[in-house]
Amino acid sequence: MDALLKNIRKIFPISKNSSEQLKGIFKEKKFKKKAPLSFENHISTKFYIVKSGILRSFITDNNGKEFIKFIYTKHSVVGAFGSLIRKKEKNVIIDCLSDCDLIEVDFAEFKNLADSNKEILQLYNNLLELLFIKLENRFYELSSLNATELYLKFKKDNPGIENLIPLYHIASYLNKRGHDTWLYNADYVSDKNYGNLKKIFNNFSSYKSYFK
């Protein structure tokens, strides 16, 4: 918990008293791989801070194809914030791509603290700014980087992650159209990559066809 609070102080340098108040609403939780944290057409009431593990947020189209919006790793703040802030249903789904250790925070309790504590209010404002910047950067990367640049940047930002989650999740995250033709990029797809998924697909052609 101390390491987490140290990271929070990088967002805003809250005092020891404010730290203790935050600890009072933090709940340590463990979730298994594939466990859902947010459901489609559901009003969210909680957000999470990642201590360890990998998660994703995604939406699905009418054909059931998944489009991953974000992948979250250690120290990420995770939640359906549109639903939390507006108290409305959202079509965003959040689940665990690995076993996860998380800090669960009730959003109403956090807002109540922010209303009574100026330091935590500033922390909340700074957090919203960081989330906006993250979203802006995501749009910029998708619109300005090619497939190879996207993949190399993702690997640089998340060392070794390609060995921890399925490649098709990475493909969906890196392409704004979901699983699509960019996956055929020779710098990314190879027989070696297919070898990691040979238990799922009958052959390399079926592997590629999955992403059409």
Short mmCIF file of C-alpha atoms in Angstrom, two decimals:
data_model
loop_
_atom_site.label_atom_id
_atom_site.label_comp_id
_atom_site.label_asym_id
_atom_site.label_seq_id
_atom_site.Cartn_x
_atom_site.Cartn_y
_atom_site.Cartn_z
CA MET A 1 0.00 0.00 0.00
CA ASP A 2 2.89 2.37 0.78
CA ALA A 3 4.30 1.90 -2.73
CA LEU A 4 0.88 2.69 -4.18
CA LEU A 5 0.55 5.86 -2.12
CA LYS A 6 4.03 6.92 -3.23
CA ASN A 7 2.90 6.60 -6.83
CA ILE A 8 -0.29 8.55 -6.06
CA ARG A 9 1.80 11.38 -4.64
CA LYS A 10 3.41 11.72 -8.07
CA ILE A 11 -0.03 12.75 -9.34
CA PHE A 12 -0.43 15.21 -6.46
CA PRO A 13 1.66 15.46 -3.25
CA ILE A 14 -1.04 14.72 -0.68
CA SER A 15 -0.25 14.88 3.05
CA LYS A 16 0.02 11.96 5.46
CA ASN A 17 -3.46 12.75 6.81
CA SER A 18 -4.97 12.67 3.31
CA SER A 19 -3.10 9.45 2.58
CA GLU A 20 -4.66 7.84 5.63
CA GLN A 21 -8.11 8.96 4.50
CA LEU A 22 -7.53 7.36 1.10
CA LYS A 23 -6.33 4.14 2.70
CA GLY A 24 -9.62 4.07 4.57
CA ILE A 25 -11.58 3.64 1.31
CA PHE A 26 -9.05 1.42 -0.49
CA LYS A 27 -9.90 -2.28 -0.58
CA GLU A 28 -7.38 -4.84 -1.75
CA LYS A 29 -8.96 -7.36 -4.10
CA LYS A 30 -7.75 -10.37 -6.09
CA PHE A 31 -9.36 -11.30 -9.40
CA LYS A 32 -8.80 -14.36 -11.55
CA LYS A 33 -8.08 -14.25 -15.27
CA LYS A 34 -11.24 -13.45 -17.29
CA ALA A 35 -13.01 -11.99 -14.24
CA PRO A 36 -15.27 -9.07 -15.29
CA LEU A 37 -15.09 -5.72 -13.51
CA SER A 38 -17.55 -3.75 -15.64
CA PHE A 39 -20.48 -5.04 -17.65
CA GLU A 40 -22.19 -3.86 -20.81
CA ASN A 41 -25.28 -1.70 -20.19
CA HIS A 42 -24.36 -1.41 -16.52
CA ILE A 43 -23.91 1.66 -14.33
CA SER A 44 -20.45 1.47 -12.75
CA THR A 45 -19.90 2.41 -9.12
CA LYS A 46 -16.23 1.47 -8.61
CA PHE A 47 -12.83 2.05 -10.16
CA TYR A 48 -9.57 0.21 -9.62
CA ILE A 49 -5.83 0.75 -9.31
CA VAL A 50 -3.63 -2.03 -10.65
CA LYS A 51 -1.05 -3.46 -8.25
CA SER A 52 -0.22 -6.34 -10.60
CA GLY A 53 -1.75 -8.02 -13.62
CA ILE A 54 -3.16 -6.97 -16.99
CA LEU A 55 -6.68 -5.84 -17.86
CA ARG A 56 -8.52 -4.53 -20.90
CA SER A 57 -11.55 -2.37 -21.64
CA PHE A 58 -13.44 -3.14 -24.81
CA ILE A 59 -16.68 -2.83 -26.72
CA THR A 60 -18.37 -5.23 -29.13
CA ASP A 61 -20.15 -4.53 -32.39
CA ASN A 62 -23.43 -6.08 -33.56
CA ASN A 63 -21.53 -9.06 -34.94
CA GLY A 64 -19.80 -9.76 -31.65
CA LYS A 65 -16.38 -8.51 -32.79
CA GLU A 66 -14.35 -7.02 -29.95
CA PHE A 67 -12.60 -3.64 -30.12
CA ILE A 68 -10.13 -3.12 -27.29
CA LYS A 69 -9.99 0.52 -26.19
CA PHE A 70 -7.27 0.26 -23.55
CA ILE A 71 -4.91 -2.28 -22.03
CA TYR A 72 -4.00 -1.64 -18.39
CA THR A 73 -0.89 -2.69 -16.50
CA LYS A 74 0.74 -1.95 -13.12
CA HIS A 75 -0.22 1.41 -11.54
CA SER A 76 -2.97 2.06 -14.13
CA VAL A 77 -6.27 3.53 -12.97
CA VAL A 78 -9.07 1.42 -14.44
CA GLY A 79 -12.77 2.18 -14.70
CA ALA A 80 -15.72 3.03 -16.90
CA PHE A 81 -15.38 6.71 -16.04
CA GLY A 82 -18.10 7.90 -18.38
CA SER A 83 -20.52 5.72 -16.45
CA LEU A 84 -19.06 6.67 -13.06
CA ILE A 85 -19.21 10.41 -13.60
CA ARG A 86 -22.51 10.63 -15.49
CA LYS A 87 -24.18 7.74 -13.59
CA LYS A 88 -25.40 6.30 -16.86
CA GLU A 89 -25.11 2.92 -18.53
CA LYS A 90 -22.15 2.44 -20.83
CA ASN A 91 -21.36 -0.29 -23.33
CA VAL A 92 -17.76 -0.64 -22.09
CA ILE A 93 -16.70 -4.01 -20.68
CA ILE A 94 -13.64 -4.40 -18.46
CA ASP A 95 -12.09 -7.76 -17.64
CA CYS A 96 -8.83 -9.33 -16.52
CA LEU A 97 -6.42 -10.75 -19.08
CA SER A 98 -4.41 -12.33 -16.24
CA ASP A 99 -4.77 -12.91 -12.52
CA CYS A 100 -4.83 -9.43 -10.97
CA ASP A 101 -4.17 -7.77 -7.62
CA LEU A 102 -6.17 -4.56 -7.53
CA ILE A 103 -7.18 -1.75 -5.23
CA GLU A 104 -10.95 -1.30 -5.42
CA VAL A 105 -12.34 2.19 -4.77
CA ASP A 106 -15.98 3.13 -4.41
CA PHE A 107 -16.39 6.21 -6.59
CA ALA A 108 -19.06 7.83 -4.37
CA GLU A 109 -16.82 7.49 -1.31
CA PHE A 110 -13.89 8.96 -3.24
CA LYS A 111 -16.02 11.91 -4.40
CA ASN A 112 -17.22 12.51 -0.82
CA LEU A 113 -13.60 12.70 0.31
CA ALA A 114 -12.81 15.08 -2.54
CA ASP A 115 -15.71 17.32 -1.51
CA SER A 116 -14.33 17.64 2.02
CA ASN A 117 -10.58 17.54 1.39
CA LYS A 118 -8.94 20.06 -0.94
CA GLU A 119 -5.85 17.89 -1.44
CA ILE A 120 -7.90 14.92 -2.60
CA LEU A 121 -10.00 17.23 -4.77
CA GLN A 122 -6.81 18.38 -6.51
CA LEU A 123 -5.71 14.76 -6.82
CA TYR A 124 -9.02 13.98 -8.50
CA ASN A 125 -8.64 16.93 -10.89
CA ASN A 126 -5.09 15.89 -11.78
CA LEU A 127 -6.23 12.31 -12.33
CA LEU A 128 -8.94 13.44 -14.75
CA GLU A 129 -6.35 15.49 -16.64
CA LEU A 130 -4.08 12.46 -16.93
CA LEU A 131 -6.94 10.31 -18.21
CA PHE A 132 -7.77 12.95 -20.81
CA ILE A 133 -4.14 13.11 -21.93
CA LYS A 134 -4.02 9.33 -22.18
CA LEU A 135 -7.12 9.34 -24.37
CA GLU A 136 -5.70 12.13 -26.54
CA ASN A 137 -2.41 10.24 -26.97
CA ARG A 138 -4.32 7.12 -27.94
CA PHE A 139 -6.16 8.95 -30.73
CA TYR A 140 -2.91 10.51 -31.91
CA GLU A 141 -1.08 7.18 -32.09
CA LEU A 142 -3.88 5.45 -34.00
CA SER A 143 -4.10 8.27 -36.52
CA SER A 144 -0.41 9.00 -37.06
CA LEU A 145 1.63 5.81 -36.54
CA ASN A 146 1.80 2.85 -38.91
CA ALA A 147 1.41 -0.76 -37.82
CA THR A 148 5.07 -1.37 -37.12
CA GLU A 149 5.48 1.90 -35.19
CA LEU A 150 2.40 1.14 -33.09
CA TYR A 151 3.64 -2.34 -32.22
CA LEU A 152 7.19 -1.24 -31.40
CA LYS A 153 5.94 1.58 -29.19
CA PHE A 154 3.55 -0.79 -27.42
CA LYS A 155 6.41 -3.23 -26.75
CA LYS A 156 8.65 -0.41 -25.50
CA ASP A 157 5.94 0.86 -23.14
CA ASN A 158 5.08 -2.67 -21.98
CA PRO A 159 8.22 -4.85 -22.07
CA GLY A 160 7.49 -8.55 -22.46
CA ILE A 161 3.71 -8.14 -22.58
CA GLU A 162 3.50 -10.07 -25.87
CA ASN A 163 4.49 -13.15 -23.84
CA LEU A 164 1.77 -12.57 -21.24
CA ILE A 165 -1.42 -12.01 -23.26
CA PRO A 166 -2.70 -13.43 -26.59
CA LEU A 167 -1.46 -11.69 -29.71
CA TYR A 168 -5.01 -11.16 -30.98
CA HIS A 169 -5.68 -8.89 -27.97
CA ILE A 170 -2.66 -6.81 -28.90
CA ALA A 171 -3.85 -6.71 -32.51
CA SER A 172 -7.29 -5.50 -31.49
CA TYR A 173 -5.82 -2.81 -29.23
CA LEU A 174 -3.38 -1.48 -31.81
CA ASN A 175 -5.89 -1.20 -34.63
CA LYS A 176 -8.85 1.19 -34.37
CA ARG A 177 -10.82 -1.17 -36.63
CA GLY A 178 -10.27 -4.13 -34.31
CA HIS A 179 -8.91 -7.42 -35.68
CA ASP A 180 -8.12 -6.37 -39.21
CA THR A 181 -5.73 -6.53 -42.10
CA TRP A 182 -2.87 -4.65 -40.44
CA LEU A 183 -2.15 -7.86 -38.54
CA TYR A 184 -0.72 -9.26 -41.77
CA ASN A 185 2.16 -6.81 -41.45
CA ALA A 186 5.30 -8.90 -41.93
CA ASP A 187 7.02 -7.22 -39.00
CA TYR A 188 4.33 -8.52 -36.68
CA VAL A 189 2.85 -11.77 -37.98
CA SER A 190 5.13 -14.69 -38.69
CA ASP A 191 5.12 -18.47 -38.47
CA LYS A 192 6.93 -18.05 -35.15
CA ASN A 193 4.06 -15.98 -33.77
CA TYR A 194 1.60 -18.52 -35.10
CA GLY A 195 3.52 -21.22 -33.27
CA ASN A 196 2.51 -19.64 -29.97
CA LEU A 197 -1.15 -20.09 -30.92
CA LYS A 198 -1.05 -23.43 -32.72
CA LYS A 199 -3.30 -24.99 -30.08
CA ILE A 200 -6.06 -22.54 -31.08
CA PHE A 201 -5.80 -22.56 -34.87
CA ASN A 202 -5.53 -25.48 -37.27
CA ASN A 203 -2.93 -23.81 -39.46
CA PHE A 204 -1.38 -20.43 -40.24
CA SER A 205 -4.08 -19.61 -42.80
CA SER A 206 -6.84 -20.12 -40.23
CA TYR A 207 -4.86 -17.91 -37.84
CA LYS A 208 -4.87 -15.07 -40.37
CA SER A 209 -8.48 -15.67 -41.39
CA TYR A 210 -9.59 -15.15 -37.78
CA PHE A 211 -8.70 -11.47 -38.07
CA LYS A 212 -10.56 -10.72 -41.31
#
